[in-house]
Short mmCIF file of C-alpha atoms in Angstrom, two decimals:
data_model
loop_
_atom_site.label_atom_id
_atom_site.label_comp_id
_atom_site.label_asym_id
_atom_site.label_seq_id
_atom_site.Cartn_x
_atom_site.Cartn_y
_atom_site.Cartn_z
CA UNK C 297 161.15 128.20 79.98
CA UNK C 298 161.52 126.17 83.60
CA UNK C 299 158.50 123.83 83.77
CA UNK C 300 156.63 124.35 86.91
CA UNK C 301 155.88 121.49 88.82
CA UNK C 302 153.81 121.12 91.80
CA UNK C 303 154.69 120.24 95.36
CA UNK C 304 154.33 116.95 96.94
CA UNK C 305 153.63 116.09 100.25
CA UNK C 306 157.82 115.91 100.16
CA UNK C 307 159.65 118.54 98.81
CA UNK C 308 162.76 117.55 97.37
CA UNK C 309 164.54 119.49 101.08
CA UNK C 310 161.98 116.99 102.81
CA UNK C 311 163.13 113.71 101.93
CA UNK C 312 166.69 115.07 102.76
CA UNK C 313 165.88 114.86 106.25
CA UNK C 314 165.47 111.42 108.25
CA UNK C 315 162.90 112.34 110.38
CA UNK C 316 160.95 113.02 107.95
CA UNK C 317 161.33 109.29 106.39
CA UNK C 318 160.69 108.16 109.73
CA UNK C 319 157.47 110.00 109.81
CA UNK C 320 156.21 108.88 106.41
CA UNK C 321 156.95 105.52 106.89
CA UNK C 322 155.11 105.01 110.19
CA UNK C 323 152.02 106.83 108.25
CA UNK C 324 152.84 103.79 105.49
CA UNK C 325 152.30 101.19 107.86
CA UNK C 326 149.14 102.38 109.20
CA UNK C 327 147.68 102.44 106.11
CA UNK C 328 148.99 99.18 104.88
CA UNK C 329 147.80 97.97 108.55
CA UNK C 330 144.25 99.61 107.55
CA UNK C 331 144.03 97.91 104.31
CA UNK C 332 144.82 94.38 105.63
CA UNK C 333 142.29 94.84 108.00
CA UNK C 334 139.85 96.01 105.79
CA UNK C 335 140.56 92.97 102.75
CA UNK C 336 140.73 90.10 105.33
CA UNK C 337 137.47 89.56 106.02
CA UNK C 338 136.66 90.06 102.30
CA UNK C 339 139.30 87.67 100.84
CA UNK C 340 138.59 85.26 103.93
CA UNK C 341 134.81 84.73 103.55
CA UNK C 342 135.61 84.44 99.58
CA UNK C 343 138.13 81.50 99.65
CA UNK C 344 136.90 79.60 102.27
CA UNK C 345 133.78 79.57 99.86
CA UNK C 346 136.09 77.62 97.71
CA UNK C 347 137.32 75.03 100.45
CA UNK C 348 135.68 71.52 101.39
CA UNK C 349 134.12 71.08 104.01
CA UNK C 350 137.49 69.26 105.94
CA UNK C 351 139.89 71.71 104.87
CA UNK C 352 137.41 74.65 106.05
CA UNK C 353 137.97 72.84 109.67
CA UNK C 354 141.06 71.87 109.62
CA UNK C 355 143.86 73.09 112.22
CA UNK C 356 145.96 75.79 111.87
CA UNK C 357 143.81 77.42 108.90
CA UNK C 358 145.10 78.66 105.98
CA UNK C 359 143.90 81.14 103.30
CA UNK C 360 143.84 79.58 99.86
CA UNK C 361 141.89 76.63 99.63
CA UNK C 362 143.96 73.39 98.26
CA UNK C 363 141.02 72.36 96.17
CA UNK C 364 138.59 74.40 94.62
CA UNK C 365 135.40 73.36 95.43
CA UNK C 366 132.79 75.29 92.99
CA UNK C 367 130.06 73.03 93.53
CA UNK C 368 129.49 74.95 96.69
CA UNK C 369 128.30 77.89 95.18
CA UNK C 370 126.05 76.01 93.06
CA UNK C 371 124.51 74.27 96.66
CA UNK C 372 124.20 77.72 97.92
CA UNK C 373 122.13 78.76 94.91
CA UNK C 374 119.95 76.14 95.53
CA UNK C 375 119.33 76.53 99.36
CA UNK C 376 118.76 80.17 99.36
CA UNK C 377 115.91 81.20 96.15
CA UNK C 378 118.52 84.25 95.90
CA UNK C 379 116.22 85.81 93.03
CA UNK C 380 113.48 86.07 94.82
CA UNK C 381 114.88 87.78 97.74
CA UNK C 382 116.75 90.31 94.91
CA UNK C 383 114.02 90.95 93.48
CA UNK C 384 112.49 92.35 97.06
CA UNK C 385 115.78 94.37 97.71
CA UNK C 386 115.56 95.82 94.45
CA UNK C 387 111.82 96.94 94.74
CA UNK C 388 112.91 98.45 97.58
CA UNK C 389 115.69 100.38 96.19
CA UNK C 390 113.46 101.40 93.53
CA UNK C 391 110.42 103.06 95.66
CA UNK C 392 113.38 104.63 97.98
CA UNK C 393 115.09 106.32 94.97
CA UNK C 394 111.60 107.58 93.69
CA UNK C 395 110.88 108.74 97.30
CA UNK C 396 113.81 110.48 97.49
CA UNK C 397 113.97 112.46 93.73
CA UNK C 398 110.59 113.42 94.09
CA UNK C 399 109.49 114.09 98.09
CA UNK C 400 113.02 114.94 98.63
CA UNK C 401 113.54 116.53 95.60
CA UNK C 402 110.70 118.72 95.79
CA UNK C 403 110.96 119.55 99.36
CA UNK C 404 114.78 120.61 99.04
CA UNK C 405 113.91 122.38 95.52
CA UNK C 406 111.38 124.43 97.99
CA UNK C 407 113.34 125.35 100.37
CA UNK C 408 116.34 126.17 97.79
CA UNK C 409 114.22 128.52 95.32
CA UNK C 410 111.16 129.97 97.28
CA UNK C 411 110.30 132.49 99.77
CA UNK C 412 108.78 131.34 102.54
CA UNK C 413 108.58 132.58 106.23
CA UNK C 414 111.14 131.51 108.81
CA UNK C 415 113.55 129.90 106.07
CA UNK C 416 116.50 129.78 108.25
CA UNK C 417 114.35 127.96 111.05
CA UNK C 418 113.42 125.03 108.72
CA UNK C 419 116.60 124.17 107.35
CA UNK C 420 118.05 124.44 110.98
CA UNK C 421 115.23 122.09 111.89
CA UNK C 422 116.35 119.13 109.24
CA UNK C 423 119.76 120.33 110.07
CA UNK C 424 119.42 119.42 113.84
CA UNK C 425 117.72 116.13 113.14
CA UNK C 426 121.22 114.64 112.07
CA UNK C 427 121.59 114.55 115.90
CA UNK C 428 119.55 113.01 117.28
CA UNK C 429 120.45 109.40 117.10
CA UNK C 430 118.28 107.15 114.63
CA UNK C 431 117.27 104.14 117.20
CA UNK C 432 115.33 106.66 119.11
CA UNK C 433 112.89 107.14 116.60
CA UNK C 434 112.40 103.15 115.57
CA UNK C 435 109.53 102.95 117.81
CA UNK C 436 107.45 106.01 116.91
CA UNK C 437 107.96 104.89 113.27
CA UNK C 438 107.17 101.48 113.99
CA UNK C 439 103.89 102.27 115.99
CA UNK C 440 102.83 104.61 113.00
CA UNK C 441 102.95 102.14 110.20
CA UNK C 442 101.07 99.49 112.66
CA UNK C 443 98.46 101.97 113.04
CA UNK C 444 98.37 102.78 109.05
CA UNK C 445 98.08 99.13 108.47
CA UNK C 446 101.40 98.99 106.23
CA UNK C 447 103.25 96.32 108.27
CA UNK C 448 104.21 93.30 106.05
CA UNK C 449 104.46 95.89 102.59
CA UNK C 450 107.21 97.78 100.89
CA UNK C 451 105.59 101.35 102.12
CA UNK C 452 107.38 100.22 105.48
CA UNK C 453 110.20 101.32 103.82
CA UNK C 454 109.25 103.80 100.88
CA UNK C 455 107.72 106.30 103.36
CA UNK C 456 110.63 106.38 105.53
CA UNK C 457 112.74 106.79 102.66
CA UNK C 458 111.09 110.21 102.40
CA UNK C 459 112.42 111.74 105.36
CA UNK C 460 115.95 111.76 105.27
CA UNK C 461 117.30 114.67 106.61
CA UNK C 462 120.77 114.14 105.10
CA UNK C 463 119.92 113.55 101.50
CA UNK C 464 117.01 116.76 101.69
CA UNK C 465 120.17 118.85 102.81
CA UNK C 466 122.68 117.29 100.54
CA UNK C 467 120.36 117.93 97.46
CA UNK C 468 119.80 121.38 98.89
CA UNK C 469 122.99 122.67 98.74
CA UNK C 470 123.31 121.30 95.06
CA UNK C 471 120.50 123.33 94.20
CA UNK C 472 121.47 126.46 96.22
CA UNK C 473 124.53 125.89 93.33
CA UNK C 474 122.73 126.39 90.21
CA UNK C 475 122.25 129.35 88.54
CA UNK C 476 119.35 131.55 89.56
CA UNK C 477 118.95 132.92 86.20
CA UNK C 478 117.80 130.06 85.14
CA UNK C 479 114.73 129.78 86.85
CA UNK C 480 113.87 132.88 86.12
CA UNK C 481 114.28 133.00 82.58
CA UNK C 482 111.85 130.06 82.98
CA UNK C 483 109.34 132.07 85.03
CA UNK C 484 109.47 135.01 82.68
CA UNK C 485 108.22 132.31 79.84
CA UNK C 486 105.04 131.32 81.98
CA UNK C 487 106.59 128.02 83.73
CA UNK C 488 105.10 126.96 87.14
CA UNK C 489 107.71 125.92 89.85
CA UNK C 490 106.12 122.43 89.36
CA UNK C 491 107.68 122.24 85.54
CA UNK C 492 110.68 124.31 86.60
CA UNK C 493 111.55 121.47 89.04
CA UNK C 494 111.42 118.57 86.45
CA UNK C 495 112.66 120.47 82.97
CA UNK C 496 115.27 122.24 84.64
CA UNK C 497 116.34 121.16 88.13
CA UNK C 498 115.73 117.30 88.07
CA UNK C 499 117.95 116.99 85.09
CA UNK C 500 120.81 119.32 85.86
CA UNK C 501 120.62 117.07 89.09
CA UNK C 502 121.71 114.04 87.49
CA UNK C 503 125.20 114.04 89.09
CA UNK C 504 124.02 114.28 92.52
CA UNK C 505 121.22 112.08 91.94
CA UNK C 506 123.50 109.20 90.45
CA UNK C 507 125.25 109.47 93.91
CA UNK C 508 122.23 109.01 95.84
CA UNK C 509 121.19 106.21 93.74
CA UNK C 510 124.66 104.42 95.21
CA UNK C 511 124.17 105.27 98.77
CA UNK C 512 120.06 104.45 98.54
CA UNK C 513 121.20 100.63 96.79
CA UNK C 514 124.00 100.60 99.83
CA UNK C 515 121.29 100.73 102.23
CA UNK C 516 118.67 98.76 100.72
CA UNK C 517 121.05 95.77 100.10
CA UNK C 518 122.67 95.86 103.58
CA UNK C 519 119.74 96.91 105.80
CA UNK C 520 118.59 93.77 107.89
CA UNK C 521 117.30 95.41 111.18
CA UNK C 522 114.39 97.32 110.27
CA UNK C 523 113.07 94.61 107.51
CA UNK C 524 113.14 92.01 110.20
CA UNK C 525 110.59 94.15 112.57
CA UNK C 526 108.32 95.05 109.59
CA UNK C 527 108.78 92.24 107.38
CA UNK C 528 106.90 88.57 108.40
CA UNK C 529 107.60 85.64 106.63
CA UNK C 530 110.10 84.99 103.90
CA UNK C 531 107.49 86.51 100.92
CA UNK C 532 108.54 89.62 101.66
CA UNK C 533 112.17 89.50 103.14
CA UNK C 534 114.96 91.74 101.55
CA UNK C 535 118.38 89.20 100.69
CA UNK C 536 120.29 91.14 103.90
CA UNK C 537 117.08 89.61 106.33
CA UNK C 538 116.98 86.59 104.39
CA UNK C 539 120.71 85.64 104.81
CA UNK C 540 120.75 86.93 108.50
CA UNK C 541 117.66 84.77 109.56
CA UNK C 542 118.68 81.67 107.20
CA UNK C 543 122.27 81.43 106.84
CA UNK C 544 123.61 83.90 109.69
CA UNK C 545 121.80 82.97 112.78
CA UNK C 546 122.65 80.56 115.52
CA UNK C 547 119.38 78.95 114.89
CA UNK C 548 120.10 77.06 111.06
CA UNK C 549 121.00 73.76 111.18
CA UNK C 550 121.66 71.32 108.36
CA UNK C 551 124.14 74.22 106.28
CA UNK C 552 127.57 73.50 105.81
CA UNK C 553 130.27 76.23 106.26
CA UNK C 554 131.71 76.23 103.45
CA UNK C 555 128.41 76.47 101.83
CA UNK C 556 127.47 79.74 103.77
CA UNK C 557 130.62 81.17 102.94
CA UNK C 558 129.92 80.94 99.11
CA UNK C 559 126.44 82.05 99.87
CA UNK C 560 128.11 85.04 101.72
CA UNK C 561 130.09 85.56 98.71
CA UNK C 562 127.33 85.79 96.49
CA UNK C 563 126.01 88.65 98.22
CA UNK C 564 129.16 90.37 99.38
CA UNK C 565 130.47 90.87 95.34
CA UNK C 566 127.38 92.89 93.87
CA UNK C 567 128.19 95.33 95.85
CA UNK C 568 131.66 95.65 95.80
CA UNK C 569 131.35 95.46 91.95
CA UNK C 570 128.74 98.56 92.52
CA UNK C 571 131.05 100.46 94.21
CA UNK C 572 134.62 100.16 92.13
CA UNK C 573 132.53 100.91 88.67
CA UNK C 574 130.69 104.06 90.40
CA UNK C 575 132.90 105.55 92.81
CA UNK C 576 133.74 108.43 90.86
CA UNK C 577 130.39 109.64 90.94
CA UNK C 578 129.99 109.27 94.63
CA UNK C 579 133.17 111.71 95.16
CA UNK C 580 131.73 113.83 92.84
CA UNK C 581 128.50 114.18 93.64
CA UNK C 582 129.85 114.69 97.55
CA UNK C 583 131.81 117.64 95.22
CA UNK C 584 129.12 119.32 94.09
CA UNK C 585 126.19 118.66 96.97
CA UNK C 586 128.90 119.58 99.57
CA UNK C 587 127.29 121.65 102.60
CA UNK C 588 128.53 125.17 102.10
CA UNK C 589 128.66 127.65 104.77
#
């Protein structure tokens, strides 16, 4: 039996034809033009970490450093109390990713599962909030938490957390996907909607939740803005503010380059590590909380 193999983007007729070559490999060097632009600042800010503080000046540039300088990194370490400003941009991350399985969770659970009046006219509420562009409401926001006295804590970004009108949709249509009988097999065995949520949905949520996680660390981590209107004094500063303000800005004196690059580096990896482990949970938990129509 003839083994059935499926098409390419070029058929076997394709590549037989030179336009088509000539297409393909103009689409080739865009990409390889996308991905140099895309690693150069990357690989750039990481070796000149590496360099002395001559070389890192020195006319016409080049990218590998001649000598490897690691005693940079270990000056950067000691400039910038790095675990202490972690430690902020993880508590963050932590009260964001509670805010958003359980007010989010809860909220998109509600409108997935019950009856309400005027469903369709909530969820095209949160649905035309992605509109409307997000530095129109910093104000407002900032003017409520004044007035709640929550300036200068983590709740200036916790409570936000809970009203993100992408992730209530995106966990919406995840739970529009699971299987009604489910729920009520569980209601026919006495369970509120309260222990419905956390034995059944919460857990068969896991996928899209893990993909969350990613994109709630991805914001905490590079999110400098907003902690640098609520935030005053370094007690309190996430590591984006506290690089911006103290390595970044115009205003430090006294830092070499090369030791802000490797301090730049230090940050920039995490990241990037983050990301290549766990990126096949972010494409498929985009899979399975696409927005259907």
């Amino acid at each position: 039996m003839k083994s059935v193999t499926e098409r390419g983007i070029l058929s076997r007729y394709d590549t037989r034809r030179k336009a088509n070559w000539i297409g393909f490999f103009l689409v080739l060097c865009v990409i390889i033009l996308m991905v140099f632009t895309m690693l150069y600042p990357i690989l750039f800010t990481f070796f000149n970490s590496f360099k002395g503080l001559v070389e890192i000046n020195s006319f016409p540039p080049h990218l590998l450093p001649q000598d490897w300088h690691w005693e940079n990194f270990r000056e950067g370490w000691q400039y910038l109390n790095l675990p202490h400003f972690l430690g902020n941009t993880l508590a963050i991350f932590a009260g964001n990713m509670v805010a958003t399985m359980f007010v989010l969770g809860l909220a998109s659970f509600s409108m997935s599962r019950l009856s309400y009046p005027y469903r369709k006219a909530v969820y095209f509420f949160f649905l035309l909030t992605l509109f409307i562009p997000p530095s129109t409401y910093i104000v407002p926001n900032f003017v409520n938490l004044k007035d709640l006295g929550l300036l200068n804590t983590f709740w200036a970004f916790w409570l936000p957390a809970g009203a993100s009108a992408f992730y209530l949709l995106l966990l919406k249509s995840f739970f529009d996907s699971l299987h009604l009988e489910l729920f009520e097999a569980a209601r026919i065995d006495g369970a509120s909607e309260w222990r419905s949520f956390l034995q059944i949905a919460l857990p068969l949520s896991a996928p899209i939740m893990s993909t969350l996680a990613i994109f709630v660390f991805a914001s905490a981590w590079n999110d400098w803005f907003w902690p640098s209107l609520v935030m005053h004094g370094d007690p309190k500063y996430p590591l984006a503010t506290a690089i911006y303000k103290k390595v970044v800005s115009g205003s430090v004196t006294g830092l070499k380059l090369n030791v802000k690059f490797a301090i730049l580096s230090m940050v920039m990896l995490p990241p990037i590590a983050v990301f290549l482990i766990f990126q096949r949970f972010i494409i498929r938990g985009l899979h399975l909380g696409g927005v259907k129509g």
